[in-house]
PDB file of C-alpha atoms and ligand atoms in Angstrom:
ATOM      1  CA  MET A   9     -86.850 192.037 110.419  1.00  0.00           C
ATOM      2  CA  SER A  10     -83.327 191.147 111.821  1.00  0.00           C
ATOM      3  CA  GLY A  11     -83.684 187.431 111.041  1.00  0.00           C
ATOM      4  CA  LEU A  12     -81.784 187.122 114.561  1.00  0.00           C
ATOM      5  CA  THR A  13     -83.033 184.506 116.762  1.00  0.00           C
ATOM      6  CA  TRP A  14     -81.750 185.075 120.695  1.00  0.00           C
ATOM      7  CA  HIS A  15     -80.913 181.618 122.646  1.00  0.00           C
ATOM      8  CA  CYS A  16     -81.976 182.091 126.225  1.00  0.00           C
ATOM      9  CA  GLY A  17     -81.870 178.742 127.865  1.00  0.00           C
ATOM     10  CA  SER A  18     -84.748 176.601 126.611  1.00  0.00           C
ATOM     11  CA  GLN A  19     -86.507 179.569 125.017  1.00  0.00           C
ATOM     12  CA  ARG A  20     -85.873 181.267 121.869  1.00  0.00           C
ATOM     13  CA  LEU A  21     -86.569 184.747 120.903  1.00  0.00           C
ATOM     14  CA  VAL A  22     -87.250 185.346 117.450  1.00  0.00           C
ATOM     15  CA  LEU A  23     -86.442 189.163 116.951  1.00  0.00           C
ATOM     16  CA  ASP A  24     -88.880 189.873 114.074  1.00  0.00           C
ATOM     17  CA  ARG A  25     -90.206 192.978 115.945  1.00  0.00           C
ATOM     18  CA  PRO A  26     -88.829 195.180 118.717  1.00  0.00           C
ATOM     19  CA  LEU A  27     -89.207 192.994 122.185  1.00  0.00           C
ATOM     20  CA  VAL A  28     -90.019 195.047 125.356  1.00  0.00           C
ATOM     21  CA  MET A  29     -87.815 194.062 128.485  1.00  0.00           C
ATOM     22  CA  GLY A  30     -89.623 195.161 131.641  1.00  0.00           C
ATOM     23  CA  ILE A  31     -87.750 196.622 134.645  1.00  0.00           C
ATOM     24  CA  VAL A  32     -88.423 195.237 137.939  1.00  0.00           C
ATOM     25  CA  ASN A  33     -86.222 197.090 140.422  1.00  0.00           C
ATOM     26  CA  VAL A  34     -86.404 195.461 143.890  1.00  0.00           C
ATOM     27  CA  THR A  35     -84.340 198.081 145.299  1.00  0.00           C
ATOM     28  CA  PRO A  36     -84.707 201.071 148.038  1.00  0.00           C
ATOM     29  CA  ASP A  37     -82.675 203.339 145.797  1.00  0.00           C
ATOM     30  CA  SER A  38     -83.057 202.771 142.095  1.00  0.00           C
ATOM     31  CA  PHE A  39     -83.420 206.140 140.436  1.00  0.00           C
ATOM     32  CA  SER A  40     -86.871 206.359 139.381  1.00  0.00           C
ATOM     33  CA  ASP A  41     -88.814 203.709 141.041  1.00  0.00           C
ATOM     34  CA  GLY A  42     -86.737 202.798 144.212  1.00  0.00           C
ATOM     35  CA  GLY A  43     -88.488 201.276 146.897  1.00  0.00           C
ATOM     36  CA  ALA A  44     -91.783 200.852 144.915  1.00  0.00           C
ATOM     37  CA  HIS A  45     -91.395 197.343 144.738  1.00  0.00           C
ATOM     38  CA  ALA A  46     -88.937 196.349 147.519  1.00  0.00           C
ATOM     39  CA  ASN A  47     -90.892 193.162 148.637  1.00  0.00           C
ATOM     40  CA  PRO A  48     -91.192 190.077 146.789  1.00  0.00           C
ATOM     41  CA  ALA A  49     -94.614 189.767 146.648  1.00  0.00           C
ATOM     42  CA  ALA A  50     -95.093 193.339 145.313  1.00  0.00           C
ATOM     43  CA  ALA A  51     -92.372 193.031 142.975  1.00  0.00           C
ATOM     44  CA  VAL A  52     -93.880 189.716 141.598  1.00  0.00           C
ATOM     45  CA  GLY A  53     -97.089 191.314 141.468  1.00  0.00           C
ATOM     46  CA  TYR A  54     -95.783 194.195 139.435  1.00  0.00           C
ATOM     47  CA  ALA A  55     -93.983 191.801 137.036  1.00  0.00           C
ATOM     48  CA  SER A  56     -97.148 189.968 136.276  1.00  0.00           C
ATOM     49  CA  GLY A  57     -98.805 193.329 135.426  1.00  0.00           C
ATOM     50  CA  MET A  58     -96.221 194.258 132.831  1.00  0.00           C
ATOM     51  CA  VAL A  59     -96.701 190.671 131.277  1.00  0.00           C
ATOM     52  CA  ALA A  60    -100.216 191.347 130.800  1.00  0.00           C
ATOM     53  CA  SER A  61     -99.248 194.908 129.234  1.00  0.00           C
ATOM     54  CA  GLY A  62     -97.366 192.924 126.816  1.00  0.00           C
ATOM     55  CA  ALA A  63     -93.679 192.698 128.199  1.00  0.00           C
ATOM     56  CA  ASP A  64     -92.041 189.958 126.359  1.00  0.00           C
ATOM     57  CA  ILE A  65     -89.102 189.782 129.010  1.00  0.00           C
ATOM     58  CA  VAL A  66     -88.931 191.058 132.612  1.00  0.00           C
ATOM     59  CA  ASP A  67     -85.696 192.128 134.258  1.00  0.00           C
ATOM     60  CA  VAL A  68     -85.293 191.648 138.043  1.00  0.00           C
ATOM     61  CA  GLY A  69     -82.474 193.971 139.711  1.00  0.00           C
ATOM     62  CA  GLY A  70     -81.509 193.969 143.319  1.00  0.00           C
ATOM     63  CA  GLU A  71     -78.854 196.611 143.307  1.00  0.00           C
ATOM     64  CA  SER A  72     -79.114 200.030 142.082  1.00  0.00           C
ATOM     65  CA  THR A  73     -76.538 201.073 139.418  1.00  0.00           C
ATOM     66  CA  ARG A  74     -77.508 204.831 139.384  1.00  0.00           C
ATOM     67  CA  PRO A  75     -74.635 207.277 139.207  1.00  0.00           C
ATOM     68  CA  GLY A  76     -73.287 207.423 142.525  1.00  0.00           C
ATOM     69  CA  ALA A  77     -75.239 204.699 143.814  1.00  0.00           C
ATOM     70  CA  ALA A  78     -73.622 202.557 147.110  1.00  0.00           C
ATOM     71  CA  PRO A  79     -72.816 198.967 146.587  1.00  0.00           C
ATOM     72  CA  VAL A  80     -74.946 196.335 148.204  1.00  0.00           C
ATOM     73  CA  SER A  81     -73.497 193.016 149.584  1.00  0.00           C
ATOM     74  CA  GLU A  82     -74.029 190.204 147.554  1.00  0.00           C
ATOM     75  CA  ALA A  83     -76.005 188.294 150.432  1.00  0.00           C
ATOM     76  CA  GLU A  84     -78.487 191.354 150.697  1.00  0.00           C
ATOM     77  CA  GLU A  85     -79.112 191.494 146.302  1.00  0.00           C
ATOM     78  CA  LEU A  86     -79.414 187.672 146.453  1.00  0.00           C
ATOM     79  CA  ALA A  87     -82.375 188.003 149.182  1.00  0.00           C
ATOM     80  CA  ARG A  88     -83.995 190.823 147.308  1.00  0.00           C
ATOM     81  CA  VAL A  89     -83.828 189.187 143.824  1.00  0.00           C
ATOM     82  CA  LEU A  90     -83.944 185.361 144.526  1.00  0.00           C
ATOM     83  CA  PRO A  91     -87.621 184.992 145.617  1.00  0.00           C
ATOM     84  CA  VAL A  92     -88.908 187.037 142.904  1.00  0.00           C
ATOM     85  CA  VAL A  93     -86.916 185.248 139.961  1.00  0.00           C
ATOM     86  CA  GLU A  94     -87.882 181.954 141.352  1.00  0.00           C
ATOM     87  CA  ALA A  95     -91.729 182.842 141.499  1.00  0.00           C
ATOM     88  CA  LEU A  96     -91.745 184.710 138.056  1.00  0.00           C
ATOM     89  CA  ALA A  97     -89.632 181.772 136.428  1.00  0.00           C
ATOM     90  CA  ALA A  98     -91.936 179.227 137.778  1.00  0.00           C
ATOM     91  CA  ASP A  99     -94.654 180.922 135.959  1.00  0.00           C
ATOM     92  CA  GLY A 100     -92.943 180.497 132.989  1.00  0.00           C
ATOM     93  CA  VAL A 101     -94.650 183.077 131.016  1.00  0.00           C
ATOM     94  CA  VAL A 102     -91.942 185.413 129.579  1.00  0.00           C
ATOM     95  CA  PRO A 103     -88.237 184.609 130.167  1.00  0.00           C
ATOM     96  CA  VAL A 104     -86.786 186.313 133.192  1.00  0.00           C
ATOM     97  CA  SER A 105     -83.623 188.329 133.053  1.00  0.00           C
ATOM     98  CA  ILE A 106     -81.310 188.922 136.384  1.00  0.00           C
ATOM     99  CA  ASP A 107     -79.960 192.282 136.309  1.00  0.00           C
ATOM    100  CA  THR A 108     -76.608 191.756 138.022  1.00  0.00           C
ATOM    101  CA  ARG A 109     -72.939 192.224 138.167  1.00  0.00           C
ATOM    102  CA  HIS A 110     -72.086 189.421 140.872  1.00  0.00           C
ATOM    103  CA  ALA A 111     -71.463 185.707 139.932  1.00  0.00           C
ATOM    104  CA  ALA A 112     -72.841 184.354 143.236  1.00  0.00           C
ATOM    105  CA  VAL A 113     -76.246 186.233 142.356  1.00  0.00           C
ATOM    106  CA  ALA A 114     -76.241 185.305 138.503  1.00  0.00           C
ATOM    107  CA  ARG A 115     -75.196 181.667 139.323  1.00  0.00           C
ATOM    108  CA  ALA A 116     -78.225 181.297 142.116  1.00  0.00           C
ATOM    109  CA  CYS A 117     -80.777 183.058 139.740  1.00  0.00           C
ATOM    110  CA  VAL A 118     -79.667 180.606 136.911  1.00  0.00           C
ATOM    111  CA  GLU A 119     -80.480 177.853 138.983  1.00  0.00           C
ATOM    112  CA  ALA A 120     -83.692 179.185 140.008  1.00  0.00           C
ATOM    113  CA  GLY A 121     -84.833 179.473 136.322  1.00  0.00           C
ATOM    114  CA  ALA A 122     -83.583 183.065 135.017  1.00  0.00           C
ATOM    115  CA  GLY A 123     -83.240 182.875 130.998  1.00  0.00           C
ATOM    116  CA  ILE A 124     -81.144 185.802 130.852  1.00  0.00           C
ATOM    117  CA  VAL A 125     -77.970 187.326 132.918  1.00  0.00           C
ATOM    118  CA  ASN A 126     -77.794 191.211 132.323  1.00  0.00           C
ATOM    119  CA  ASP A 127     -74.301 192.494 133.378  1.00  0.00           C
ATOM    120  CA  VAL A 128     -73.830 196.312 133.371  1.00  0.00           C
ATOM    121  CA  SER A 129     -70.280 195.605 133.671  1.00  0.00           C
ATOM    122  CA  GLY A 130     -70.055 193.428 130.362  1.00  0.00           C
ATOM    123  CA  PHE A 131     -68.710 190.230 132.006  1.00  0.00           C
ATOM    124  CA  ARG A 132     -65.457 192.093 132.879  1.00  0.00           C
ATOM    125  CA  ASP A 133     -65.263 189.992 135.931  1.00  0.00           C
ATOM    126  CA  PRO A 134     -63.845 186.358 135.105  1.00  0.00           C
ATOM    127  CA  ALA A 135     -65.986 184.879 137.657  1.00  0.00           C
ATOM    128  CA  MET A 136     -68.977 186.041 135.496  1.00  0.00           C
ATOM    129  CA  VAL A 137     -67.732 184.527 132.464  1.00  0.00           C
ATOM    130  CA  GLU A 138     -67.542 181.197 134.083  1.00  0.00           C
ATOM    131  CA  VAL A 139     -71.407 181.568 135.216  1.00  0.00           C
ATOM    132  CA  ALA A 140     -72.146 182.187 131.742  1.00  0.00           C
ATOM    133  CA  ALA A 141     -70.091 179.516 130.291  1.00  0.00           C
ATOM    134  CA  ALA A 142     -71.499 176.961 132.710  1.00  0.00           C
ATOM    135  CA  SER A 143     -75.160 177.759 131.557  1.00  0.00           C
ATOM    136  CA  GLU A 144     -77.279 178.210 128.482  1.00  0.00           C
ATOM    137  CA  VAL A 145     -79.031 181.463 129.072  1.00  0.00           C
ATOM    138  CA  GLY A 146     -78.910 184.531 127.274  1.00  0.00           C
ATOM    139  CA  LEU A 147     -76.628 187.253 128.041  1.00  0.00           C
ATOM    140  CA  VAL A 148     -76.569 191.066 127.736  1.00  0.00           C
ATOM    141  CA  VAL A 149     -73.200 192.354 127.791  1.00  0.00           C
ATOM    142  CA  MET A 150     -73.469 196.214 128.626  1.00  0.00           C
ATOM    143  CA  HIS A 151     -70.754 199.039 128.145  1.00  0.00           C
ATOM    144  CA  MET A 152     -70.205 200.878 131.173  1.00  0.00           C
ATOM    145  CA  LEU A 153     -67.126 203.316 131.539  1.00  0.00           C
ATOM    146  CA  GLY A 154     -65.691 202.381 134.997  1.00  0.00           C
ATOM    147  CA  GLU A 155     -67.765 202.065 137.828  1.00  0.00           C
ATOM    148  CA  PRO A 156     -71.446 203.382 139.171  1.00  0.00           C
ATOM    149  CA  ALA A 157     -69.794 205.275 141.753  1.00  0.00           C
ATOM    150  CA  THR A 158     -67.560 207.776 139.468  1.00  0.00           C
ATOM    151  CA  MET A 159     -68.810 206.881 136.096  1.00  0.00           C
ATOM    152  CA  GLN A 160     -70.521 210.128 135.573  1.00  0.00           C
ATOM    153  CA  ASP A 161     -67.358 212.187 136.858  1.00  0.00           C
ATOM    154  CA  ASP A 162     -66.384 213.875 133.402  1.00  0.00           C
ATOM    155  CA  PRO A 163     -66.544 210.920 131.064  1.00  0.00           C
ATOM    156  CA  ARG A 164     -64.578 211.168 127.817  1.00  0.00           C
ATOM    157  CA  TYR A 165     -63.984 209.284 124.421  1.00  0.00           C
ATOM    158  CA  ASP A 166     -62.340 210.235 121.273  1.00  0.00           C
ATOM    159  CA  ASP A 167     -65.262 208.569 119.461  1.00  0.00           C
ATOM    160  CA  VAL A 168     -67.966 207.325 121.763  1.00  0.00           C
ATOM    161  CA  VAL A 169     -69.492 204.657 119.269  1.00  0.00           C
ATOM    162  CA  ALA A 170     -66.116 203.591 117.957  1.00  0.00           C
ATOM    163  CA  GLU A 171     -65.092 202.843 121.533  1.00  0.00           C
ATOM    164  CA  VAL A 172     -68.294 201.408 122.782  1.00  0.00           C
ATOM    165  CA  THR A 173     -68.743 198.988 119.891  1.00  0.00           C
ATOM    166  CA  GLY A 174     -65.153 197.808 120.210  1.00  0.00           C
ATOM    167  CA  PHE A 175     -65.603 196.948 123.791  1.00  0.00           C
ATOM    168  CA  LEU A 176     -68.915 194.996 122.911  1.00  0.00           C
ATOM    169  CA  GLY A 177     -67.104 193.097 120.088  1.00  0.00           C
ATOM    170  CA  GLN A 178     -64.052 192.486 122.488  1.00  0.00           C
ATOM    171  CA  ARG A 179     -66.319 190.947 125.333  1.00  0.00           C
ATOM    172  CA  ALA A 180     -68.583 188.963 122.983  1.00  0.00           C
ATOM    173  CA  GLU A 181     -65.328 187.364 121.407  1.00  0.00           C
ATOM    174  CA  ALA A 182     -64.206 186.490 124.911  1.00  0.00           C
ATOM    175  CA  LEU A 183     -67.352 185.091 125.965  1.00  0.00           C
ATOM    176  CA  HIS A 184     -67.345 183.006 122.625  1.00  0.00           C
ATOM    177  CA  GLU A 185     -63.741 182.114 123.501  1.00  0.00           C
ATOM    178  CA  ALA A 186     -64.910 180.808 127.012  1.00  0.00           C
ATOM    179  CA  GLY A 187     -67.885 178.562 125.446  1.00  0.00           C
ATOM    180  CA  VAL A 188     -70.530 180.715 124.841  1.00  0.00           C
ATOM    181  CA  ALA A 189     -72.439 180.366 121.681  1.00  0.00           C
ATOM    182  CA  ARG A 190     -72.833 183.437 119.771  1.00  0.00           C
ATOM    183  CA  GLU A 191     -76.481 182.919 119.445  1.00  0.00           C
ATOM    184  CA  ARG A 192     -76.725 183.534 123.241  1.00  0.00           C
ATOM    185  CA  ILE A 193     -74.934 186.833 123.249  1.00  0.00           C
ATOM    186  CA  GLY A 194     -76.799 190.133 123.197  1.00  0.00           C
ATOM    187  CA  ILE A 195     -74.891 193.591 123.414  1.00  0.00           C
ATOM    188  CA  ASP A 196     -75.969 196.819 124.902  1.00  0.00           C
ATOM    189  CA  PRO A 197     -74.336 200.286 124.795  1.00  0.00           C
ATOM    190  CA  GLY A 198     -74.893 201.304 128.094  1.00  0.00           C
ATOM    191  CA  ILE A 199     -77.139 204.475 128.063  1.00  0.00           C
ATOM    192  CA  GLY A 200     -76.184 206.777 130.723  1.00  0.00           C
ATOM    193  CA  PHE A 201     -73.269 204.793 132.204  1.00  0.00           C
ATOM    194  CA  GLY A 202     -70.221 206.931 131.845  1.00  0.00           C
ATOM    195  CA  LYS A 203     -71.606 209.113 129.097  1.00  0.00           C
ATOM    196  CA  THR A 204     -72.836 212.637 128.729  1.00  0.00           C
ATOM    197  CA  THR A 205     -76.271 213.587 127.014  1.00  0.00           C
ATOM    198  CA  GLU A 206     -74.132 214.176 123.959  1.00  0.00           C
ATOM    199  CA  HIS A 207     -72.556 210.923 123.850  1.00  0.00           C
ATOM    200  CA  ASN A 208     -75.809 209.075 124.792  1.00  0.00           C
ATOM    201  CA  LEU A 209     -77.466 210.745 121.633  1.00  0.00           C
ATOM    202  CA  GLU A 210     -74.626 209.804 119.591  1.00  0.00           C
ATOM    203  CA  LEU A 211     -74.764 206.299 120.400  1.00  0.00           C
ATOM    204  CA  LEU A 212     -78.447 206.307 119.795  1.00  0.00           C
ATOM    205  CA  ARG A 213     -78.020 208.177 116.387  1.00  0.00           C
ATOM    206  CA  ARG A 214     -75.480 205.730 115.433  1.00  0.00           C
ATOM    207  CA  LEU A 215     -77.001 202.550 116.954  1.00  0.00           C
ATOM    208  CA  SER A 216     -76.802 200.784 113.536  1.00  0.00           C
ATOM    209  CA  GLU A 217     -72.790 200.597 113.677  1.00  0.00           C
ATOM    210  CA  ILE A 218     -73.243 198.672 117.110  1.00  0.00           C
ATOM    211  CA  ALA A 219     -76.125 196.623 115.419  1.00  0.00           C
ATOM    212  CA  ALA A 220     -73.383 195.911 112.605  1.00  0.00           C
ATOM    213  CA  LEU A 221     -71.698 193.556 115.368  1.00  0.00           C
ATOM    214  CA  GLY A 222     -74.239 190.913 114.157  1.00  0.00           C
ATOM    215  CA  TYR A 223     -75.783 190.221 117.962  1.00  0.00           C
ATOM    216  CA  PRO A 224     -79.107 191.310 119.037  1.00  0.00           C
ATOM    217  CA  VAL A 225     -79.167 194.944 120.463  1.00  0.00           C
ATOM    218  CA  VAL A 226     -80.531 195.870 123.845  1.00  0.00           C
ATOM    219  CA  VAL A 227     -81.128 199.790 124.550  1.00  0.00           C
ATOM    220  CA  GLY A 228     -82.016 200.937 128.009  1.00  0.00           C
ATOM    221  CA  ALA A 229     -82.862 205.054 127.698  1.00  0.00           C
ATOM    222  CA  SER A 230     -85.995 204.584 129.934  1.00  0.00           C
ATOM    223  CA  ARG A 231     -86.368 207.680 132.171  1.00  0.00           C
ATOM    224  CA  LYS A 232     -82.591 208.721 132.188  1.00  0.00           C
ATOM    225  CA  ARG A 233     -81.041 211.630 132.968  1.00  0.00           C
ATOM    226  CA  PHE A 234     -80.302 212.714 129.254  1.00  0.00           C
ATOM    227  CA  ILE A 235     -84.038 212.810 128.801  1.00  0.00           C
ATOM    228  CA  GLY A 236     -84.574 214.922 131.637  1.00  0.00           C
ATOM    229  CA  ASN A 237     -81.918 217.082 130.446  1.00  0.00           C
ATOM    230  CA  ILE A 238     -83.541 217.468 127.033  1.00  0.00           C
ATOM    231  CA  LEU A 239     -86.725 218.264 128.472  1.00  0.00           C
ATOM    232  CA  GLY A 240     -85.841 220.460 131.496  1.00  0.00           C
ATOM    233  CA  GLU A 241     -87.509 217.477 133.892  1.00  0.00           C
ATOM    234  CA  ASP A 242     -85.724 216.781 137.170  1.00  0.00           C
ATOM    235  CA  ASP A 243     -88.620 213.944 138.059  1.00  0.00           C
ATOM    236  CA  PRO A 244     -87.876 210.772 136.349  1.00  0.00           C
ATOM    237  CA  THR A 245     -91.466 209.550 136.846  1.00  0.00           C
ATOM    238  CA  ARG A 246     -92.539 212.421 134.434  1.00  0.00           C
ATOM    239  CA  ARG A 247     -90.014 211.344 131.661  1.00  0.00           C
ATOM    240  CA  ILE A 248     -92.273 208.719 130.156  1.00  0.00           C
ATOM    241  CA  HIS A 249     -93.415 210.555 126.915  1.00  0.00           C
ATOM    242  CA  GLY A 250     -89.883 211.160 126.306  1.00  0.00           C
ATOM    243  CA  SER A 251     -88.800 207.782 127.043  1.00  0.00           C
ATOM    244  CA  VAL A 252     -91.122 206.305 124.360  1.00  0.00           C
ATOM    245  CA  GLY A 253     -89.979 208.533 122.007  1.00  0.00           C
ATOM    246  CA  ALA A 254     -86.328 207.520 122.688  1.00  0.00           C
ATOM    247  CA  ALA A 255     -87.431 203.559 122.591  1.00  0.00           C
ATOM    248  CA  ALA A 256     -89.165 204.207 119.441  1.00  0.00           C
ATOM    249  CA  TYR A 257     -86.312 205.606 117.670  1.00  0.00           C
ATOM    250  CA  ALA A 258     -84.081 203.128 119.111  1.00  0.00           C
ATOM    251  CA  ALA A 259     -86.312 200.348 117.694  1.00  0.00           C
ATOM    252  CA  LEU A 260     -86.028 201.792 114.379  1.00  0.00           C
ATOM    253  CA  ASN A 261     -82.560 202.175 114.157  1.00  0.00           C
ATOM    254  CA  GLY A 262     -81.354 198.822 115.328  1.00  0.00           C
ATOM    255  CA  ALA A 263     -82.527 197.998 118.900  1.00  0.00           C
ATOM    256  CA  HIS A 264     -83.913 194.494 118.893  1.00  0.00           C
ATOM    257  CA  VAL A 265     -84.928 194.971 122.763  1.00  0.00           C
ATOM    258  CA  VAL A 266     -85.901 197.926 124.768  1.00  0.00           C
ATOM    259  CA  ARG A 267     -85.435 197.937 128.309  1.00  0.00           C
ATOM    260  CA  VAL A 268     -88.339 200.214 129.872  1.00  0.00           C
ATOM    261  CA  HIS A 269     -90.102 201.172 133.103  1.00  0.00           C
ATOM    262  CA  ASP A 270     -93.201 201.936 131.154  1.00  0.00           C
ATOM    263  CA  VAL A 271     -94.305 198.786 129.413  1.00  0.00           C
ATOM    264  CA  ALA A 272     -97.860 199.549 128.325  1.00  0.00           C
ATOM    265  CA  GLU A 273     -97.162 202.807 126.880  1.00  0.00           C
ATOM    266  CA  THR A 274     -94.072 201.657 124.873  1.00  0.00           C
ATOM    267  CA  VAL A 275     -95.789 198.409 123.605  1.00  0.00           C
ATOM    268  CA  GLN A 276     -98.651 200.848 122.200  1.00  0.00           C
ATOM    269  CA  ALA A 277     -95.869 203.000 120.273  1.00  0.00           C
ATOM    270  CA  LEU A 278     -93.762 199.993 118.883  1.00  0.00           C
ATOM    271  CA  LYS A 279     -96.930 198.300 117.783  1.00  0.00           C
ATOM    272  CA  VAL A 280     -97.461 201.382 115.624  1.00  0.00           C
ATOM    273  CA  VAL A 281     -93.669 201.488 114.573  1.00  0.00           C
ATOM    274  CA  SER A 282     -93.850 197.867 113.491  1.00  0.00           C
ATOM    275  CA  ALA A 283     -96.954 198.033 111.415  1.00  0.00           C
ATOM    276  CA  ILE A 284     -95.837 201.148 109.777  1.00  0.00           C
ATOM    277  CA  GLY A 285     -92.568 199.499 109.078  1.00  0.00           C
ATOM    278  CA  ARG A 286     -93.977 196.004 107.812  1.00  0.00           C
TER     279      ARG A 286
HETATM  280  N1  LIG B 330     -79.753 200.480 132.888  1.00  0.00           N
HETATM  281  C1  LIG B 330     -79.943 200.525 134.542  1.00  0.00           C
HETATM  282  C2  LIG B 330     -79.711 199.181 134.863  1.00  0.00           C
HETATM  283  N2  LIG B 330     -79.809 198.150 134.140  1.00  0.00           N
HETATM  284  N3  LIG B 330     -79.136 197.218 131.967  1.00  0.00           N
HETATM  285  C3  LIG B 330     -78.904 197.332 130.751  1.00  0.00           C
HETATM  286  N4  LIG B 330     -78.716 196.023 130.053  1.00  0.00           N
HETATM  287  N5  LIG B 330     -79.200 198.289 130.003  1.00  0.00           N
HETATM  288  C4  LIG B 330     -79.460 199.579 130.715  1.00  0.00           C
HETATM  289  O1  LIG B 330     -79.231 200.522 130.259  1.00  0.00           O
HETATM  290  C5  LIG B 330     -79.394 199.489 132.276  1.00  0.00           C
HETATM  291  C6  LIG B 330     -79.311 198.419 132.749  1.00  0.00           C
HETATM  292  C7  LIG B 330     -80.222 201.790 135.072  1.00  0.00           C
HETATM  293  O2  LIG B 330     -81.613 201.744 135.125  1.00  0.00           O
HETATM  294  P1  LIG B 330     -82.587 201.209 136.176  1.00  0.00           P
HETATM  295  O3  LIG B 330     -82.339 199.884 136.517  1.00  0.00           O
HETATM  296  O4  LIG B 330     -83.758 202.052 136.014  1.00  0.00           O
HETATM  297  O5  LIG B 330     -82.028 202.261 137.652  1.00  0.00           O
HETATM  298  P2  LIG B 330     -81.183 201.557 138.897  1.00  0.00           P
HETATM  299  O6  LIG B 330     -79.953 201.420 138.281  1.00  0.00           O
HETATM  300  O7  LIG B 330     -81.102 203.142 139.838  1.00  0.00           O
HETATM  301  O8  LIG B 330     -81.598 200.498 139.706  1.00  0.00           O
END
């Protein structure tokens, strides 16, 4: 039990067991589920299914940030996500997270009822910090080396865990100085974002060093390339069991929230992990 509570707008997430954040990509080009629910009605139906399977949070994204992905315009991103966020937030069953790097998208989705802003660029943009400070929502501050288009071009660190932890601590401090209560801040090492397979494994192995910052830790390993590299599996949709293994490991080593594509499978594994740990 972590003793942490994550303040996400009107909702309080008690982190006394690992929570599952289900991924809803409303995109034509995401690396593992691009195009699968690209219209709003399909995406809402898909997200509701995840909630029925035990998702504690749904994370809605309208821009693929896979390595080498082309950026989309803010208007296009907003048109993809806003109807989905509106419908899911109106349901109010679980907090809705908006996965965006863009302040205009974040602001509109918070107004539409999103309870979490998940920024893969770690609130480096001052406009994102302003949106955060002007609201009461929860935040996910993620580490990414550089930008999606180039982040996998030979990423290097002296000590990946120390550098990622240093960055997350600094960004959390900057948000706090801008007026964000610490209870709202979650942190994420950004598995696959400017990291080799070995960097990702090292981050997961030493997750407790990141958790020692004292903020809720979110980990998104689901179906990612490093799992494919370990398994020799090129097709992301065939990395489910490996992904569940990574989620269980992360939950045992300090992750409070795991961000996953395969909710039912992950919920089942984490229930067993929690029961054994009790
Ligand atoms: N990973 C992806 C996107 N958003 N957010 C957080 N906090 N942590 C992550 O690890 C993370 C994230 C990439 O995965 P996915 O959304 O499935 O793919 P794509 O970016 O191609 O849409």
